[in-house]
Coordinates of C-alpha atoms (C1' of nucleotides) in Angstrom, one line a residue:
Chain A
X1 CA 18.3 -14.6 -7.1
X2 CA 19.5 -18.2 -7.2
X3 CA 17.2 -20.6 -8.9
X4 CA 18.1 -24.1 -7.8
X5 CA 18.2 -26.7 -10.6
X6 CA 18.8 -24.1 -13.3
X7 CA 22.4 -24.6 -13.9
X8 CA 23.2 -28.1 -15.0
X9 CA 26.5 -29.9 -14.7
X10 CA 27.3 -31.6 -18.0
X11 CA 30.4 -33.0 -19.4
X12 CA 32.4 -31.2 -16.7
X13 CA 31.1 -27.8 -17.6
X14 CA 28.1 -25.9 -16.3
X15 CA 25.8 -24.8 -19.0
X16 CA 22.7 -22.7 -18.6
X17 CA 19.8 -24.2 -20.6
X18 CA 16.8 -22.3 -21.7
X19 CA 15.0 -21.0 -18.7
X20 CA 11.6 -22.5 -18.2
X21 CA 9.1 -19.9 -19.6
X22 CA 6.8 -20.5 -16.6
X23 CA 9.6 -19.4 -14.3
X24 CA 10.5 -16.5 -16.6
X25 CA 6.9 -15.3 -16.6
X26 CA 6.4 -15.6 -12.9
X27 CA 9.5 -13.7 -12.2
X28 CA 8.8 -10.8 -14.5
X29 CA 5.1 -10.6 -13.6
X30 CA 5.7 -10.6 -9.9
X31 CA 8.6 -8.1 -10.1
X32 CA 6.6 -5.8 -12.2
X33 CA 3.6 -5.7 -9.9
X34 CA 5.9 -5.4 -6.9
X35 CA 7.5 -2.4 -8.5
X36 CA 4.2 -0.8 -9.1
X37 CA 3.0 -1.3 -5.6
X38 CA 6.4 -0.1 -4.3
X39 CA 6.0 3.2 -6.1
X40 CA 2.5 3.6 -4.9
X41 CA 2.7 2.5 -1.3
X42 CA 6.4 2.7 -0.4
X43 CA 8.7 0.1 1.0
X44 CA 6.6 -0.5 4.1
X45 CA 3.4 -0.7 2.2
X46 CA 4.1 -3.7 0.1
X47 CA 2.8 -7.0 1.3
X48 CA 3.2 -10.4 -0.4
X49 CA -0.5 -10.9 -0.2
X50 CA -1.2 -7.8 -2.1
X51 CA 1.4 -8.6 -4.7
X52 CA -0.2 -12.0 -5.1
X53 CA -3.7 -10.5 -5.5
X54 CA -2.6 -8.0 -8.1
X55 CA -0.3 -10.2 -10.1
X56 CA -2.6 -13.3 -10.1
X57 CA 0.4 -15.4 -9.0
X58 CA -0.2 -17.6 -6.0
X59 CA 1.4 -16.5 -2.8
X60 CA 3.0 -19.9 -2.4
X61 CA 4.6 -19.5 -5.8
X62 CA 6.0 -16.2 -4.9
X63 CA 7.6 -17.7 -1.8
X64 CA 9.0 -20.5 -4.0
X65 CA 11.0 -17.8 -5.9
X66 CA 11.9 -15.4 -3.1
X67 CA 12.5 -16.7 0.4
X68 CA 11.2 -13.7 2.2
X69 CA 9.3 -10.5 1.6
X70 CA 12.4 -8.4 2.0
X71 CA 14.3 -10.2 -0.6
X72 CA 11.5 -9.7 -3.1
X73 CA 11.5 -6.0 -2.3
X74 CA 15.3 -5.7 -2.7
X75 CA 15.0 -7.4 -6.0
X76 CA 12.4 -5.0 -7.2
X77 CA 14.5 -2.0 -5.9
X78 CA 17.5 -3.1 -7.9
X79 CA 15.6 -2.3 -11.1
X80 CA 15.3 1.4 -10.1
X81 CA 18.8 2.3 -11.2
X82 CA 19.1 2.9 -14.9
X83 CA 22.5 3.8 -16.0
X84 CA 22.2 6.2 -18.9
X85 CA 24.8 6.7 -21.6
X86 CA 26.9 9.8 -21.2
X87 CA 28.6 11.9 -23.8
X88 CA 30.1 15.2 -22.8
X89 CA 29.2 18.3 -24.6
X90 CA 32.7 19.6 -24.3
X91 CA 31.9 22.1 -21.6
X92 CA 31.6 21.5 -17.9
X93 CA 29.2 24.2 -17.4
X94 CA 26.9 22.9 -20.2
X95 CA 27.1 19.4 -18.9
X96 CA 26.2 20.4 -15.4
X97 CA 23.3 22.5 -16.6
X98 CA 21.8 19.7 -18.7
X99 CA 22.4 17.2 -15.9
X100 CA 20.6 19.4 -13.4
X101 CA 17.7 19.7 -15.8
X102 CA 17.7 16.0 -16.4
X103 CA 17.7 15.0 -12.8
X104 CA 15.2 17.7 -11.9
X105 CA 12.7 16.4 -14.4
X106 CA 13.2 12.8 -13.3
X107 CA 12.6 13.9 -9.7
X108 CA 9.1 15.1 -10.6
X109 CA 8.1 12.4 -13.0
X110 CA 9.8 9.1 -12.3
X111 CA 8.5 6.6 -9.8
X112 CA 11.6 6.1 -7.7
X113 CA 11.2 9.7 -6.4
X114 CA 8.2 8.6 -4.5
X115 CA 9.9 5.4 -3.2
X116 CA 13.2 6.7 -2.1
X117 CA 12.2 8.2 1.3
X118 CA 10.9 4.8 2.3
X119 CA 14.1 3.2 1.2
X120 CA 16.1 5.7 3.2
X121 CA 13.9 5.0 6.2
X122 CA 14.3 1.2 5.9
X123 CA 18.0 1.6 5.3
X124 CA 18.3 3.4 8.7
X125 CA 17.6 0.1 10.4
X126 CA 18.0 -2.8 7.9
X127 CA 21.6 -3.2 6.6
X128 CA 20.3 -5.1 3.5
X129 CA 18.3 -2.2 2.4
X130 CA 21.1 0.2 3.2
X131 CA 23.3 -1.8 0.8
X132 CA 20.8 -1.6 -2.1
X133 CA 20.4 2.1 -1.4
X134 CA 24.1 2.6 -1.5
X135 CA 24.4 0.8 -4.8
X136 CA 21.7 3.0 -6.3
X137 CA 23.3 6.1 -4.8
X138 CA 26.6 5.2 -6.4
X139 CA 25.0 5.0 -9.8
X140 CA 23.6 8.5 -9.5
X141 CA 26.6 10.0 -8.0
X142 CA 28.7 8.3 -10.7
X143 CA 26.9 10.2 -13.4
X144 CA 28.1 13.4 -11.8
X145 CA 31.5 11.9 -11.4
X146 CA 31.6 11.2 -15.2
X147 CA 30.9 14.8 -15.9
X148 CA 33.7 16.0 -13.6
X149 CA 36.2 13.4 -15.0
X150 CA 35.6 14.5 -18.5
X151 CA 36.1 18.1 -17.5
X152 CA 39.2 17.2 -15.6
X153 CA 40.7 15.6 -18.7
X154 CA 40.2 18.9 -20.5
X155 CA 41.8 20.8 -17.7
X156 CA 38.7 22.6 -16.7
X157 CA 38.6 21.6 -13.1
X158 CA 40.3 23.6 -10.3
X159 CA 43.0 21.5 -8.8
X160 CA 42.1 22.7 -5.3
X161 CA 38.5 21.6 -5.7
X162 CA 37.5 18.4 -4.0
X163 CA 36.0 16.3 -6.7
X164 CA 34.3 13.9 -4.3
X165 CA 32.1 16.7 -3.1
X166 CA 30.7 17.5 -6.5
X167 CA 27.7 15.1 -6.2
X168 CA 26.6 16.7 -3.0
X169 CA 26.7 20.2 -4.4
X170 CA 24.9 19.2 -7.6
X171 CA 22.3 16.7 -6.2
X172 CA 21.9 18.0 -2.7
X173 CA 19.9 21.2 -3.6
X174 CA 17.7 19.3 -6.0
X175 CA 16.9 16.6 -3.6
X176 CA 16.3 19.2 -0.9
X177 CA 13.6 20.8 -3.1
X178 CA 12.0 17.5 -4.0
X179 CA 11.8 15.8 -0.6
X180 CA 12.3 18.3 2.1
X181 CA 10.9 21.6 1.1
X182 CA 8.6 20.1 -1.6
X183 CA 9.0 23.1 -3.8
X184 CA 9.0 22.8 -7.6
X185 CA 12.3 23.6 -9.2
X186 CA 12.2 26.6 -11.5
X187 CA 14.8 27.5 -14.1
X188 CA 16.2 30.3 -11.9
X189 CA 16.9 27.9 -9.2
X190 CA 18.6 25.5 -11.5
X191 CA 20.7 28.4 -12.8
X192 CA 21.8 29.4 -9.3
X193 CA 22.8 25.9 -8.4
X194 CA 24.8 25.6 -11.7
X195 CA 26.6 28.9 -10.9
X196 CA 27.4 27.7 -7.4
X197 CA 28.8 24.4 -8.6
X198 CA 30.8 26.0 -11.4
X199 CA 32.4 28.7 -9.3
X200 CA 33.6 26.1 -6.9
X201 CA 34.8 23.5 -9.4
X202 CA 36.0 25.3 -12.4
X203 CA 39.6 26.5 -12.6
X204 CA 39.9 30.3 -12.6
X205 CA 42.0 30.4 -15.7
X206 CA 40.6 32.4 -18.6
Chain B
X1 CA -4.9 18.4 21.5
X2 CA -8.3 19.3 22.8
X3 CA -9.0 18.0 26.2
X4 CA -12.8 18.0 26.8
X5 CA -13.9 19.3 30.1
X6 CA -10.8 21.3 30.7
X7 CA -12.0 24.7 29.9
X8 CA -14.7 25.8 32.2
X9 CA -17.4 28.4 31.6
X10 CA -17.7 30.6 34.6
X11 CA -19.3 34.0 35.1
X12 CA -19.4 34.4 31.4
X13 CA -15.7 34.0 30.8
X14 CA -13.8 30.8 30.1
X15 CA -11.0 30.2 32.6
X16 CA -8.4 27.5 32.5
X17 CA -8.1 25.9 35.9
X18 CA -5.1 24.0 37.0
X19 CA -4.6 21.0 34.8
X20 CA -5.2 17.7 36.6
X21 CA -1.8 16.4 37.4
X22 CA -2.9 12.9 36.4
X23 CA -3.6 14.3 32.9
X24 CA -0.4 16.2 32.8
X25 CA 1.6 13.1 33.8
X26 CA -0.1 10.8 31.3
X27 CA 0.5 13.3 28.5
X28 CA 4.2 13.9 29.2
X29 CA 5.0 10.2 29.9
X30 CA 3.2 8.9 26.8
X31 CA 4.7 11.6 24.5
X32 CA 8.1 11.0 25.9
X33 CA 8.0 7.3 25.2
X34 CA 6.4 7.8 21.8
X35 CA 9.3 10.1 20.9
X36 CA 11.8 7.5 22.0
X37 CA 10.1 4.8 20.0
X38 CA 9.8 7.1 17.1
X39 CA 13.5 7.8 17.0
X40 CA 14.3 4.1 17.4
X41 CA 11.8 2.5 15.0
X42 CA 10.7 5.3 12.7
X43 CA 7.2 6.6 12.0
X44 CA 5.9 3.2 10.8
X45 CA 7.4 1.3 13.6
X46 CA 5.5 2.9 16.4
X47 CA 2.4 1.0 17.7
X48 CA 0.1 2.1 20.4
X49 CA 0.5 -1.2 22.1
X50 CA 4.2 -0.8 22.3
X51 CA 3.9 2.7 23.6
X52 CA 1.5 1.4 26.2
X53 CA 3.9 -1.4 27.2
X54 CA 6.9 0.9 27.6
X55 CA 5.2 3.8 29.3
X56 CA 3.1 1.7 31.6
X57 CA 0.1 3.8 30.6
X58 CA -2.9 1.6 29.7
X59 CA -3.8 1.6 26.0
X60 CA -7.3 2.7 26.8
X61 CA -5.9 5.8 28.5
X62 CA -3.8 6.6 25.5
X63 CA -6.9 6.5 23.3
X64 CA -8.7 8.8 25.7
X65 CA -6.0 11.4 25.0
X66 CA -5.4 10.9 21.3
X67 CA -8.2 9.8 19.1
X68 CA -5.9 7.8 16.8
X69 CA -2.4 6.5 16.4
X70 CA -1.6 9.1 13.8
X71 CA -2.6 12.0 16.0
X72 CA -0.4 10.7 18.7
X73 CA 2.6 10.4 16.3
X74 CA 2.0 13.9 14.9
X75 CA 1.9 15.3 18.4
X76 CA 5.2 13.6 19.2
X77 CA 6.7 14.9 15.9
X78 CA 5.8 18.5 16.7
X79 CA 8.3 18.4 19.5
X80 CA 11.1 17.8 17.1
X81 CA 11.5 21.4 16.0
X82 CA 13.5 23.5 18.4
X83 CA 13.8 27.1 17.4
X84 CA 17.2 28.4 18.6
X85 CA 18.0 32.0 19.3
X86 CA 20.0 33.7 16.6
X87 CA 22.4 36.5 16.9
X88 CA 24.5 37.5 13.8
X89 CA 28.2 37.7 14.1
X90 CA 28.2 40.6 11.7
X91 CA 29.5 38.7 8.7
X92 CA 27.5 36.5 6.3
X93 CA 30.3 34.2 5.7
X94 CA 31.0 33.6 9.3
X95 CA 27.3 33.1 10.0
X96 CA 27.0 30.6 7.2
X97 CA 30.1 28.7 8.3
X98 CA 28.9 28.4 11.9
X99 CA 25.4 27.4 10.9
X100 CA 26.8 24.7 8.6
X101 CA 28.8 23.3 11.4
X102 CA 25.9 23.5 13.8
X103 CA 23.5 21.7 11.4
X104 CA 26.2 19.2 10.5
X105 CA 26.7 18.2 14.1
X106 CA 23.0 17.9 14.8
X107 CA 22.6 15.7 11.8
X108 CA 24.9 13.2 13.3
X109 CA 23.9 13.4 16.9
X110 CA 20.2 14.4 17.3
X111 CA 17.4 12.0 17.2
X112 CA 15.3 13.5 14.5
X113 CA 17.9 12.7 11.9
X114 CA 17.0 9.1 12.2
X115 CA 13.3 9.8 12.1
X116 CA 13.1 12.2 9.2
X117 CA 13.2 9.8 6.3
X118 CA 10.2 7.9 7.8
X119 CA 8.4 11.3 8.1
X120 CA 9.2 12.1 4.5
X121 CA 7.9 8.7 3.4
X122 CA 4.7 9.1 5.3
X123 CA 4.3 12.6 4.0
X124 CA 4.4 11.3 0.5
X125 CA 1.0 9.7 1.1
X126 CA -0.6 11.2 4.2
X127 CA -1.4 15.0 4.0
X128 CA -1.5 15.3 7.8
X129 CA 2.1 14.1 8.0
X130 CA 3.1 16.3 5.1
X131 CA 1.7 19.3 7.0
X132 CA 3.8 18.6 10.1
X133 CA 6.8 18.0 8.0
X134 CA 6.3 21.3 6.3
X135 CA 6.1 23.1 9.6
X136 CA 9.3 21.6 10.8
X137 CA 10.9 22.4 7.4
X138 CA 10.0 26.0 7.7
X139 CA 11.6 26.3 11.1
X140 CA 14.9 25.0 9.7
X141 CA 14.8 27.0 6.5
X142 CA 13.8 30.0 8.6
X143 CA 17.1 29.8 10.4
X144 CA 18.9 30.2 7.1
X145 CA 16.6 33.0 6.2
X146 CA 17.4 34.9 9.3
X147 CA 21.1 34.8 8.4
X148 CA 20.4 36.0 4.9
X149 CA 18.1 38.8 6.2
X150 CA 20.7 40.0 8.6
X151 CA 23.2 40.2 5.9
X152 CA 20.8 41.9 3.5
X153 CA 20.3 44.6 6.1
X154 CA 24.0 45.2 6.1
X155 CA 24.1 45.3 2.3
X156 CA 26.2 42.2 2.0
X157 CA 23.8 40.2 -0.3
X158 CA 23.9 40.4 -4.1
X159 CA 20.7 42.0 -5.3
X160 CA 20.6 39.5 -8.2
X161 CA 20.7 36.5 -5.8
X162 CA 17.5 34.8 -5.2
X163 CA 17.2 34.7 -1.4
X164 CA 14.5 32.0 -1.4
X165 CA 17.1 29.5 -2.7
X166 CA 19.6 30.0 0.0
X167 CA 18.2 27.2 2.2
X168 CA 18.5 24.7 -0.6
X169 CA 22.1 25.6 -1.2
X170 CA 23.0 25.5 2.4
X171 CA 21.0 22.5 3.7
X172 CA 20.8 20.5 0.5
X173 CA 24.5 19.3 0.4
X174 CA 24.4 18.5 4.2
X175 CA 21.2 16.5 4.0
X176 CA 22.6 14.7 0.9
X177 CA 25.6 13.6 2.9
X178 CA 23.5 12.5 5.9
X179 CA 20.7 10.6 4.2
X180 CA 21.6 9.8 0.7
X181 CA 25.3 9.1 0.4
X182 CA 25.7 8.4 4.2
X183 CA 29.2 9.9 4.2
X184 CA 30.4 11.8 7.3
X185 CA 30.9 15.5 6.7
X186 CA 34.5 16.6 7.1
X187 CA 35.7 20.3 7.5
X188 CA 36.9 20.4 3.9
X189 CA 33.4 19.6 2.7
X190 CA 31.8 22.2 4.9
X191 CA 34.3 24.7 3.6
X192 CA 33.5 24.0 0.0
X193 CA 29.8 24.4 0.7
X194 CA 30.4 27.6 2.4
X195 CA 32.4 28.9 -0.5
X196 CA 29.7 27.9 -3.0
X197 CA 27.0 29.6 -1.1
X198 CA 28.9 32.8 -0.5
X199 CA 30.0 33.2 -4.1
X200 CA 26.4 33.0 -5.2
X201 CA 24.9 35.1 -2.5
X202 CA 27.4 37.8 -1.6
X203 CA 27.6 41.1 -3.5
X204 CA 30.8 41.4 -5.5
X205 CA 31.5 44.9 -4.1
X206 CA 34.9 45.0 -2.6
Chain C
dA1 C1' -16.1 13.5 53.2
dG2 C1' -17.9 12.7 49.1
dG3 C1' -18.3 13.0 44.3
dC4 C1' -16.1 13.2 40.0
dT5 C1' -12.5 12.0 37.0
dA6 C1' -8.7 9.7 35.3
dC7 C1' -6.7 5.5 35.4
dA8 C1' -5.4 0.2 35.0
dG9 C1' -6.6 -4.2 33.4
dT10 C1' -8.7 -7.4 30.7
dA11 C1' -11.0 -8.9 27.1
dC12 C1' -12.6 -8.5 23.0
dG13 C1' -13.8 -8.1 17.5
dG14 C1' -11.9 -7.4 13.4
dT15 C1' -8.3 -7.0 10.1
dA16 C1' -4.0 -7.9 8.0
dC17 C1' 0.3 -10.0 7.4
dT18 C1' 4.2 -13.7 7.2
dG19 C1' 5.4 -18.0 6.0
dT20 C1' 4.2 -23.1 5.5
dA21 C1' 1.7 -27.6 4.4
dG22 C1' -0.8 -30.5 1.5
dC23 C1' -2.9 -31.7 -2.8
dG24 C1' -4.5 -31.5 -7.2
dT25 C1' -3.6 -29.4 -11.9
dT26 C1' -1.2 -27.6 -15.7
dT27 C1' 2.7 -27.3 -18.7
dA28 C1' 7.5 -27.7 -20.3
dT29 C1' 10.7 -30.8 -21.9
dC30 C1' 12.7 -35.2 -23.4
Chain D
dG1 C1' 3.2 -39.8 -24.6
dA2 C1' 5.6 -39.9 -20.1
dT3 C1' 7.9 -37.5 -16.5
dA4 C1' 9.1 -34.0 -13.7
dA5 C1' 8.8 -29.5 -12.6
dA6 C1' 6.1 -25.4 -11.8
dC7 C1' 1.9 -23.7 -10.6
dG8 C1' -2.8 -22.7 -8.3
dC9 C1' -5.7 -23.3 -4.4
dT10 C1' -7.2 -23.8 0.2
dA11 C1' -6.1 -24.0 4.6
dC12 C1' -3.6 -23.1 8.5
dA13 C1' -0.5 -21.5 12.6
dG14 C1' 1.3 -17.6 14.6
dT15 C1' 1.7 -12.8 15.3
dA16 C1' 0.7 -8.1 15.5
dC17 C1' -2.1 -4.3 15.2
dC18 C1' -6.2 -0.8 15.8
dG19 C1' -9.7 0.7 18.4
dT20 C1' -13.6 -0.3 21.8
dA21 C1' -16.3 -2.0 25.9
dC22 C1' -16.5 -3.0 30.5
dT23 C1' -15.2 -3.4 35.4
dG24 C1' -13.1 -1.9 39.2
dT25 C1' -9.6 1.2 41.5
dA26 C1' -6.9 5.3 42.8
dG27 C1' -6.5 10.0 43.1
dC28 C1' -7.9 14.8 42.6
dC29 C1' -10.8 18.8 44.0
dT30 C1' -14.2 21.2 46.5

DNA sequence: AGGCTACAGTACGGTACTGTAGCGTTTATC
DNA sequence: GATAAACGCTACAGTACCGTACTGTAGCCT
């Protein structure tokens, strides 16, 4: 978002003064309610009118901050990706297992799990949405990549294994369960996925 | 669909006379155009008005055949699942490989690949849609199950392997590539998925 | 031939949404 | 305290959609 009149030219250098608290408040309140509605109704179910009703912020004010409905939604979507800190346990297998559990739980609890199909859908037709989805996707795939990289540094990874496919092998089955077959993930399933991933990725040394 | 006045009570037994060709025509034409629009615009992008415009069938006529927009869409969705004939090659590994290739190609070419996210999205909120999605899902998972069953009969499958998870391991990575990471599937990727599935499922006999 | 049925066309009522215009009011900020 | 910016409110134009009522026409079936 570009807020005109915020950056001020002064003495030859642009300084950013304190943001007007009214602007600050409007932006956070509107984005927060947009996010809630997004989770509840999906990408196509969010209207500016409804956001205005729920947030108590006038529709005209919303349009003063975001030029169009889509831009507001994209802004709200950007807050979905939360990059978590990663520290390896020292074992690829352990890292994968814990990551599988981690993702599996977030798939059942977190809000974005409900929204994502609508984002995928919109991304099939609107390039802007596809771009945001791609950014989010890279965050999540990046977490898997971190695990693989750490293991590669330790020499755990099979040289023949294609690292770029790891994310698909790890996340694919989980996503499948959540959105396609709609079955809950039990520990036995997680275990089988972990075994499948490790047999493909880990070097057959010791 | 129930078409009132079609089944006739006669001599104590219900007979189904020839279907009025006008009805036949309307149903096929409307469903066909609904399907096209569905593929192009997604579940949420189909309006009865637009179907009427494209098909040349009056909107009132459409409402005579389908009581509501959703029912029309569900009817059109039901035509997505095409059960193919399956004959095993005699080897689990070969069957899996060819199925992976088969699905992978249909994911890039066929129409339903574009529609599915919108169906998933609608299914998150509307139970009717979720039911149709589940039916389609079971068809596709069933194809994997057939492969596993044939291999089980030949004693190829590891007794410890959980057969119910096979579909997730096979289809999950492919779906991930198509809808989440939007990367094309290359042969090397297919191969890696095949290896992962087989090492988990196949009995370590020979 | 005649009746019945499906159909086309038009016109609605009602709702919801996007985005804009104008005007008065509050509230930071200097 | 003054000024300018941000805000709320109402109203509006324009569009699109769902689902229905009504009138007249074309086509099927016996």
